[in-house]
CSV table of C-alpha atoms and ligand atoms in Angstrom, one decimal:
chain,number,residue,atom,x,y,z
A,206,MET,CA,-0.1,0.0,-0.1
A,207,LYS,CA,1.1,3.6,-0.8
A,208,ASP,CA,2.0,5.9,2.1
A,209,LYS,CA,-0.5,8.7,1.7
A,210,THR,CA,2.0,11.3,3.8
A,211,ASN,CA,4.6,11.6,1.0
A,212,LEU,CA,4.5,12.1,-2.5
A,213,THR,CA,7.0,9.1,-3.2
A,214,GLY,CA,4.3,6.4,-1.3
A,215,LEU,CA,7.4,5.3,0.7
A,216,ASN,CA,6.2,4.4,4.6
A,217,PRO,CA,9.0,5.4,6.6
A,218,GLU,CA,8.3,2.6,9.2
A,219,ASN,CA,10.0,0.3,6.5
A,220,PHE,CA,13.2,2.1,6.5
A,221,GLN,CA,13.7,1.8,10.3
A,222,SER,CA,15.8,-0.5,11.7
A,223,VAL,CA,19.9,-0.6,13.8
A,224,ILE,CA,22.8,-1.7,12.0
A,225,ASN,CA,25.6,-2.0,13.4
A,226,GLY,CA,24.5,-0.5,16.4
A,227,LYS,CA,23.1,2.4,14.2
A,228,LYS,CA,19.8,3.4,13.4
A,229,THR,CA,18.4,3.9,10.0
A,230,ASP,CA,15.5,6.5,8.8
A,231,LEU,CA,13.5,7.5,5.8
A,232,TYR,CA,14.6,11.3,5.6
A,233,ILE,CA,12.1,13.4,3.0
A,234,LEU,CA,13.2,16.2,1.5
A,235,ARG,CA,10.6,18.7,-0.5
A,236,ASN,CA,11.3,22.5,-1.5
A,237,SER,CA,8.7,25.3,-2.6
A,238,SER,CA,7.3,23.9,-6.1
A,239,GLY,CA,6.2,20.1,-4.9
A,240,MET,CA,9.5,18.4,-5.7
A,241,GLU,CA,10.2,15.3,-3.5
A,242,MET,CA,13.3,13.3,-2.8
A,243,CYS,CA,13.2,10.2,-0.3
A,244,ILE,CA,16.6,9.4,1.1
A,245,THR,CA,17.3,6.7,3.6
A,246,ASN,CA,20.7,7.2,5.4
A,247,TYR,CA,22.0,3.3,4.5
A,248,GLY,CA,24.8,4.2,1.6
A,249,ALA,CA,23.6,7.4,1.8
A,250,ILE,CA,20.8,6.0,-1.1
A,251,VAL,CA,18.8,8.3,-2.8
A,252,LEU,CA,15.3,6.4,-3.2
A,253,SER,CA,13.5,8.4,-4.9
A,254,ILE,CA,13.2,11.9,-7.0
A,255,MET,CA,9.9,13.2,-7.8
A,256,VAL,CA,10.3,15.3,-11.0
A,257,PRO,CA,7.5,16.8,-13.0
A,258,ASP,CA,7.3,16.4,-16.4
A,259,CYS,CA,6.1,18.8,-19.1
A,260,HIS,CA,2.5,18.5,-18.6
A,261,GLY,CA,3.2,19.0,-14.3
A,262,LYS,CA,2.8,15.4,-13.7
A,263,PHE,CA,5.2,14.4,-10.6
A,264,GLU,CA,7.1,11.1,-11.3
A,265,ASN,CA,10.0,9.2,-9.8
A,266,VAL,CA,13.3,9.2,-11.6
A,267,VAL,CA,15.3,7.0,-10.1
A,268,VAL,CA,15.4,3.4,-9.3
A,269,GLY,CA,14.5,3.2,-5.9
A,270,PHE,CA,13.1,0.1,-3.2
A,271,ASP,CA,10.1,-0.2,-0.7
A,272,THR,CA,11.7,-1.6,2.3
A,273,LEU,CA,15.7,-0.9,3.3
A,274,GLU,CA,16.0,-4.7,3.2
A,275,GLU,CA,15.4,-4.6,-0.4
A,276,ALA,CA,17.8,-0.7,-0.4
A,277,CYS,CA,20.8,-3.1,0.8
A,278,ARG,CA,20.7,-6.2,-1.2
A,279,GLN,CA,20.4,-4.5,-4.1
A,280,SER,CA,22.8,-1.4,-3.5
A,281,LYS,CA,25.3,-4.3,-2.7
A,282,ASP,CA,25.4,-5.5,-6.5
A,283,TYR,CA,24.4,-2.7,-8.4
A,284,TYR,CA,25.2,0.1,-5.9
A,285,ILE,CA,21.7,1.3,-6.4
A,286,GLY,CA,21.2,5.6,-5.7
A,287,ALA,CA,23.7,4.9,-2.8
A,288,VAL,CA,27.5,6.9,-2.2
A,289,ILE,CA,30.2,5.5,-3.5
A,290,GLY,CA,33.7,6.0,-1.7
A,291,PRO,CA,36.7,6.5,-0.6
A,292,VAL,CA,37.1,6.2,-3.9
A,293,ALA,CA,34.9,5.7,-7.3
A,294,GLY,CA,35.7,2.7,-10.0
A,295,ARG,CA,38.0,0.3,-10.2
A,296,ILE,CA,41.8,-0.2,-9.2
A,297,LEU,CA,43.9,-2.2,-11.2
A,298,ARG,CA,44.4,-5.0,-9.3
A,299,GLY,CA,42.9,-3.7,-6.1
A,300,THR,CA,46.9,-2.5,-5.6
A,301,PHE,CA,48.1,0.9,-4.8
A,302,ARG,CA,50.8,3.5,-3.3
A,303,VAL,CA,50.8,6.3,-1.1
A,304,GLY,CA,53.7,7.6,-0.1
A,305,GLU,CA,56.0,4.8,0.9
A,306,LYS,CA,53.4,2.2,1.8
A,307,ASP,CA,51.5,-0.4,-0.6
A,308,TYR,CA,47.9,-1.1,0.3
A,309,HIS,CA,45.7,-3.6,-1.1
A,310,LEU,CA,42.3,-3.7,-1.1
A,311,GLN,CA,39.8,-6.3,-1.7
A,312,LEU,CA,39.0,-8.2,-5.2
A,313,ASN,CA,36.0,-7.6,-6.0
A,314,SER,CA,35.4,-7.2,-9.6
A,315,VAL,CA,37.6,-9.9,-11.7
A,316,SER,CA,41.0,-9.7,-10.1
A,317,ASN,CA,40.2,-6.2,-9.6
A,318,THR,CA,38.2,-3.9,-6.9
A,319,LEU,CA,35.8,-2.0,-8.0
A,320,HIS,CA,33.9,1.0,-6.1
A,321,SER,CA,36.0,0.2,-3.1
A,322,GLY,CA,35.0,-3.5,-2.4
A,323,ASP,CA,32.3,-4.7,-0.7
A,324,ASN,CA,32.4,-2.7,2.5
A,325,GLY,CA,32.3,0.5,0.7
A,326,PHE,CA,30.6,4.3,1.6
A,327,HIS,CA,26.9,2.1,0.0
A,328,THR,CA,27.0,-0.2,3.1
A,329,VAL,CA,27.6,1.7,5.7
A,330,VAL,CA,25.1,3.8,7.8
A,331,TRP,CA,26.0,7.9,7.4
A,332,GLN,CA,24.9,10.2,10.8
A,333,ALA,CA,22.1,12.0,9.5
A,334,ARG,CA,20.8,14.9,10.4
A,335,GLN,CA,17.4,17.1,8.9
A,336,PRO,CA,18.6,21.2,9.7
A,337,ARG,CA,15.6,22.3,7.3
A,338,GLU,CA,12.6,20.7,4.6
A,339,ASN,CA,15.1,20.5,1.2
A,340,GLN,CA,18.4,19.7,2.7
A,341,LEU,CA,20.2,16.4,5.0
A,342,PHE,CA,23.7,17.0,6.5
A,343,LEU,CA,25.3,13.5,5.9
A,344,GLN,CA,28.6,12.7,8.0
A,345,TYR,CA,30.0,9.2,8.5
A,346,LEU,CA,33.7,8.8,10.1
A,347,HIS,CA,36.0,6.3,7.8
A,348,ALA,CA,38.2,4.6,10.1
A,349,ASP,CA,41.9,4.0,9.5
A,350,GLY,CA,42.5,0.5,7.5
A,351,GLU,CA,38.3,0.1,6.6
A,352,ALA,CA,38.0,-1.0,3.0
A,353,GLY,CA,41.7,-1.4,3.1
A,354,PHE,CA,42.6,2.2,2.8
A,355,PRO,CA,44.6,4.1,5.0
A,356,GLY,CA,43.7,7.1,7.7
A,357,ASN,CA,40.5,8.4,9.5
A,358,ILE,CA,39.1,10.0,6.9
A,359,ALA,CA,35.7,12.3,8.3
A,360,VAL,CA,33.6,12.9,5.7
A,361,ARG,CA,30.8,15.2,5.1
A,362,MET,CA,27.8,15.5,2.8
A,363,THR,CA,25.4,18.2,2.3
A,364,TYR,CA,22.1,16.8,-0.1
A,365,THR,CA,20.2,19.7,-1.3
A,366,LEU,CA,16.6,19.8,-3.2
A,367,THR,CA,17.1,23.6,-4.0
A,368,GLU,CA,14.1,25.8,-4.6
A,369,ASP,CA,15.0,25.9,-8.6
A,370,ASN,CA,14.4,22.2,-8.7
A,371,ALA,CA,18.0,20.6,-8.4
A,372,PHE,CA,19.6,18.0,-6.3
A,373,ARG,CA,23.3,18.8,-5.2
A,374,ILE,CA,25.4,17.3,-3.2
A,375,ASP,CA,28.4,19.2,-1.5
A,376,TYR,CA,31.2,16.8,-0.4
A,377,GLU,CA,34.0,17.7,2.1
A,378,ALA,CA,36.6,15.4,3.8
A,379,GLU,CA,39.6,15.6,5.8
A,380,THR,CA,42.3,12.4,6.7
A,381,ASP,CA,44.4,12.2,9.5
A,382,CYS,CA,46.7,10.4,7.3
A,383,ASP,CA,47.2,10.7,3.4
A,384,THR,CA,45.3,8.7,1.1
A,385,LEU,CA,43.3,8.0,-1.9
A,386,PHE,CA,39.6,10.1,-2.0
A,387,CYS,CA,37.0,10.4,-4.8
A,388,PRO,CA,33.5,9.4,-4.3
A,389,THR,CA,30.4,9.7,-6.4
A,390,ASN,CA,26.6,9.3,-6.5
A,391,HIS,CA,25.3,5.8,-8.1
A,392,ALA,CA,21.2,7.2,-8.9
A,393,TYR,CA,20.9,5.4,-12.0
A,394,PHE,CA,18.0,7.7,-13.9
A,395,ASN,CA,15.2,7.1,-16.1
A,396,LEU,CA,13.1,10.8,-17.3
A,397,THR,CA,10.4,8.9,-18.7
A,398,GLY,CA,9.6,8.0,-15.0
A,399,ILE,CA,10.1,4.9,-13.2
A,400,GLY,CA,7.5,2.2,-14.4
A,401,ASN,CA,6.0,-1.1,-14.4
A,402,PRO,CA,8.0,-2.3,-16.4
A,403,THR,CA,10.4,1.0,-16.9
A,404,THR,CA,11.0,1.5,-20.1
A,405,SER,CA,14.7,1.5,-22.0
A,406,ILE,CA,16.9,4.7,-22.2
A,407,GLU,CA,18.0,4.2,-25.3
A,408,ASN,CA,15.0,6.8,-26.6
A,409,HIS,CA,16.8,9.4,-24.1
A,410,LEU,CA,19.0,12.3,-25.9
A,411,VAL,CA,22.6,13.0,-24.3
A,412,MET,CA,24.9,15.7,-24.4
A,413,ILE,CA,28.3,15.3,-23.2
A,414,ASN,CA,31.3,18.7,-22.5
A,415,ALA,CA,33.8,16.1,-23.6
A,416,ASP,CA,36.4,15.8,-26.6
A,417,PHE,CA,38.5,13.2,-25.1
A,418,TYR,CA,37.1,9.7,-23.2
A,419,LEU,CA,39.3,6.8,-21.2
A,420,PRO,CA,39.1,3.7,-23.1
A,421,THR,CA,39.1,0.5,-21.2
A,422,ASP,CA,39.7,-3.0,-21.9
A,423,GLU,CA,37.7,-6.4,-21.7
A,424,ASN,CA,37.5,-6.1,-18.0
A,425,THR,CA,36.8,-2.5,-18.6
A,426,ASN,CA,39.8,-1.6,-17.2
A,427,HIS,CA,41.1,1.5,-18.1
A,428,THR,CA,44.5,1.2,-20.6
A,429,GLY,CA,45.5,4.3,-19.5
A,430,GLU,CA,45.0,5.8,-23.1
A,431,ILE,CA,43.1,9.3,-23.8
A,432,ARG,CA,41.3,8.7,-26.8
A,433,THR,CA,39.4,11.5,-29.0
A,434,VAL,CA,35.6,11.0,-29.0
A,435,ALA,CA,35.7,12.5,-32.9
A,436,ASP,CA,34.2,10.1,-35.2
A,437,THR,CA,33.1,7.3,-32.7
A,438,PRO,CA,29.9,6.7,-31.2
A,439,PHE,CA,31.4,8.4,-27.9
A,440,ASP,CA,31.1,12.2,-29.6
A,441,PHE,CA,28.0,13.5,-27.5
A,442,ARG,CA,29.3,17.2,-28.3
A,443,SER,CA,25.9,17.3,-29.9
A,444,CYS,CA,22.9,15.5,-29.1
A,445,HIS,CA,22.4,11.4,-30.0
A,446,SER,CA,20.1,9.0,-28.4
A,447,ILE,CA,21.5,6.9,-26.4
A,448,GLY,CA,20.7,4.2,-28.3
A,449,GLU,CA,21.7,5.7,-32.2
A,450,ARG,CA,24.9,3.9,-31.6
A,451,ILE,CA,25.1,1.8,-29.1
A,452,ASN,CA,24.7,-1.4,-30.5
A,453,GLN,CA,27.1,-0.4,-32.9
A,454,ASN,CA,30.3,-3.1,-33.9
A,455,ASN,CA,33.0,-0.8,-31.7
A,456,LEU,CA,35.4,-2.5,-29.5
A,457,GLN,CA,34.9,-0.1,-26.8
A,458,LEU,CA,31.2,-0.5,-26.7
A,459,LEU,CA,31.5,-4.3,-26.5
A,460,ASN,CA,34.5,-4.0,-23.9
A,461,GLY,CA,31.2,-2.2,-21.9
A,462,HIS,CA,28.7,-3.9,-22.4
A,463,GLY,CA,27.2,-0.3,-23.5
A,464,TYR,CA,27.9,2.7,-22.9
A,465,ASP,CA,30.4,2.3,-19.4
A,466,HIS,CA,33.3,4.9,-19.8
A,467,CYS,CA,34.7,7.9,-18.5
A,468,PHE,CA,34.6,11.4,-20.4
A,469,VAL,CA,37.3,14.1,-19.6
A,470,LEU,CA,35.2,16.9,-18.7
A,471,LYS,CA,36.1,20.5,-20.9
A,472,LYS,CA,36.9,22.5,-18.5
A,473,ALA,CA,39.2,26.0,-18.6
A,474,ALA,CA,40.4,25.3,-14.7
A,475,LEU,CA,40.4,21.8,-13.5
A,476,HIS,CA,38.1,22.4,-10.3
A,477,GLU,CA,35.7,25.0,-11.7
A,478,LEU,CA,31.9,24.1,-11.2
A,479,SER,CA,31.2,23.4,-14.5
A,480,PHE,CA,28.1,21.9,-17.3
A,481,ALA,CA,29.0,18.3,-18.0
A,482,ALA,CA,26.1,17.2,-19.8
A,483,THR,CA,22.5,16.9,-20.4
A,484,CYS,CA,20.1,14.1,-20.6
A,485,ILE,CA,16.0,14.8,-22.0
A,486,SER,CA,13.6,11.8,-22.3
A,487,PRO,CA,11.6,13.1,-25.0
A,488,ALA,CA,8.4,11.1,-24.1
A,489,SER,CA,8.1,13.2,-20.7
A,490,GLY,CA,10.1,16.2,-21.5
A,491,ARG,CA,12.0,16.4,-18.5
A,492,LYS,CA,15.3,17.3,-18.7
A,493,MET,CA,18.5,17.3,-16.6
A,494,ASP,CA,21.3,19.3,-16.8
A,495,VAL,CA,24.6,17.6,-14.6
A,496,TYR,CA,27.3,20.2,-13.6
A,497,THR,CA,30.4,19.5,-11.8
A,498,THR,CA,33.9,20.4,-10.2
A,499,GLU,CA,35.5,17.6,-11.5
A,500,PRO,CA,37.3,16.5,-14.2
A,501,GLY,CA,35.4,13.1,-15.3
A,502,LEU,CA,32.1,11.6,-15.7
A,503,ILE,CA,30.7,8.5,-16.4
A,504,MET,CA,27.8,7.5,-18.4
A,505,TYR,CA,27.1,3.8,-17.1
A,506,THR,CA,23.6,2.7,-19.7
A,507,GLY,CA,22.5,0.1,-17.2
A,508,ASN,CA,24.1,-2.9,-19.3
A,509,TYR,CA,24.3,-5.1,-16.5
A,510,LEU,CA,20.7,-4.3,-14.7
A,511,PRO,CA,19.1,-7.9,-14.2
A,512,GLY,CA,15.4,-6.5,-14.1
A,513,PHE,CA,14.6,-7.1,-10.6
A,514,THR,CA,11.7,-5.6,-9.0
A,515,GLY,CA,11.6,-2.4,-7.0
A,516,MET,CA,10.0,0.3,-5.4
A,517,HIS,CA,6.2,-0.4,-6.0
A,518,ASN,CA,6.5,-3.3,-8.1
A,519,THR,CA,8.3,-1.3,-10.8
A,520,THR,CA,10.7,-3.2,-12.7
A,521,TYR,CA,14.1,-2.3,-14.5
A,522,PRO,CA,15.4,-4.8,-16.9
A,523,ARG,CA,18.4,-4.2,-18.7
A,524,ARG,CA,19.3,-0.6,-20.2
A,525,SER,CA,16.1,1.2,-18.2
A,526,ALA,CA,18.1,3.4,-16.2
A,527,VAL,CA,21.6,5.8,-16.5
A,528,CYS,CA,23.9,6.7,-14.1
A,529,PHE,CA,26.3,9.9,-14.8
A,530,GLU,CA,28.5,9.4,-11.9
A,531,THR,CA,30.6,12.6,-11.4
A,532,GLN,CA,34.6,11.9,-10.2
A,533,CYS,CA,38.2,12.1,-11.0
A,534,PHE,CA,39.3,9.7,-13.4
A,535,PRO,CA,39.1,6.0,-12.5
A,536,ASP,CA,42.8,3.9,-11.7
A,537,THR,CA,44.5,6.9,-11.0
A,538,PRO,CA,46.6,5.4,-8.7
A,539,ASN,CA,47.8,2.9,-11.9
A,540,ASN,CA,47.9,6.3,-14.4
A,541,GLN,CA,49.9,8.3,-13.0
A,542,HIS,CA,49.2,10.9,-15.5
A,543,PHE,CA,45.9,11.0,-14.7
A,544,PRO,CA,44.8,13.9,-12.0
A,545,SER,CA,45.9,12.9,-8.9
A,546,ILE,CA,43.7,11.6,-5.8
A,547,VAL,CA,45.8,11.7,-2.8
A,548,LEU,CA,44.5,13.3,-0.4
A,549,ARG,CA,46.8,14.8,2.3
A,550,GLU,CA,46.5,14.9,5.9
A,551,GLY,CA,45.3,18.2,7.1
A,552,GLU,CA,44.2,19.4,3.7
A,553,LEU,CA,40.3,19.8,2.9
A,554,TYR,CA,38.3,18.2,0.2
A,555,LYS,CA,35.4,19.4,-1.8
A,556,GLN,CA,33.5,18.3,-4.4
A,557,THR,CA,29.9,19.8,-6.2
A,558,CYS,CA,27.6,17.4,-8.1
A,559,ILE,CA,24.1,19.2,-9.5
A,560,TYR,CA,21.5,17.2,-10.9
A,561,GLN,CA,19.9,20.3,-12.5
A,562,PHE,CA,15.7,19.4,-13.6
A,563,SER,CA,13.7,21.3,-15.3
A,564,THR,CA,11.6,20.6,-18.9
A,565,GLN,CA,11.3,21.7,-22.5
A,566,SER,CA,8.3,20.6,-24.7
B,29,LIG,C1,30.7,0.9,-13.6
B,29,LIG,C2,30.1,-0.4,-14.0
B,29,LIG,C3,29.2,-1.1,-13.1
B,29,LIG,C4,28.2,-0.8,-12.2
B,29,LIG,C5,28.0,-1.2,-10.9
B,29,LIG,C6,29.3,1.6,-12.9
B,29,LIG,O1,29.4,3.2,-11.7
B,29,LIG,O2,31.1,1.6,-14.6
B,29,LIG,O3,30.9,-1.4,-14.2
B,29,LIG,O4,29.5,-2.5,-13.7
B,29,LIG,O5,28.6,0.7,-11.7
B,29,LIG,O6,26.5,-1.5,-11.1
């Protein structure tokens, strides 16, 4: 039964539990134009973003779940809606060096580490505080050695549903020992709206502000090459539908089973907040512009979504949702020519990501 107290229809009791001695709950953000977001502090998972279409109809545009149990289960393998960290993406053989020491992470993707392993930020309970209706503060103290990373890392995130209909994420972190740090958000979007079944995102139009992208091998590891998008299916400098070229006989698309690649964003300065991408659903008229302070944007077209059932019996077949993950380039430790993700003791880490919603007919 849909709960009538929130637009999404989630029952808060389904998210109230205790995991590792820490309380979990459902948090609801609203702005004055009627948008709503549901979030649980387990994995800082975004469960819903209710966005109006071009006729003013509100629908959820992210993959989400009815219960904490389901959210835990599916975010474990698919990282649905969660924050990823300390380091997003793959690290070859799960090995890196900071200072004079080598560190070894859990290998959870062939013989490599994906999204910091099975015990990353997406599996911990964040301390949450909601100071106002449209904002949630989330904090986590990542202990030295946790998930294999050095340093006690104090992480703070602010989720804001802005008055102009954006979901804004501000990250901050400090460490007491040099470490690696490069988090992202793993929301799966479908701007037509989550449904039963959720329809393919192949009709979504995308534009990405990138002249280059990072090729991968057959295990989705980065080869270290920085390749031009010109004359390839990775050229999104003008608008293309996701499906237009996704099934081409292109080695990179075959390696990724679709798009699962990092785009090198065009920037005047390395960490300026700038435009990264636009995504439009022609069916609903919903449009999302992505802005980031980070140099990279991973577009992952839900190639491995297996069709499981989520919120209100919605289903999520392969390619029914797309992720736009803002972050530094993946596997930086093994590619010294990529911008560094070392966070030094005493430094203040900052990152901002904005998913801006609007409509066009
Ligand atoms: C990665 C994919 C991976 C997916 C997990 C994405 O960020 O790039 O390769 O399969 O996360 O759901």
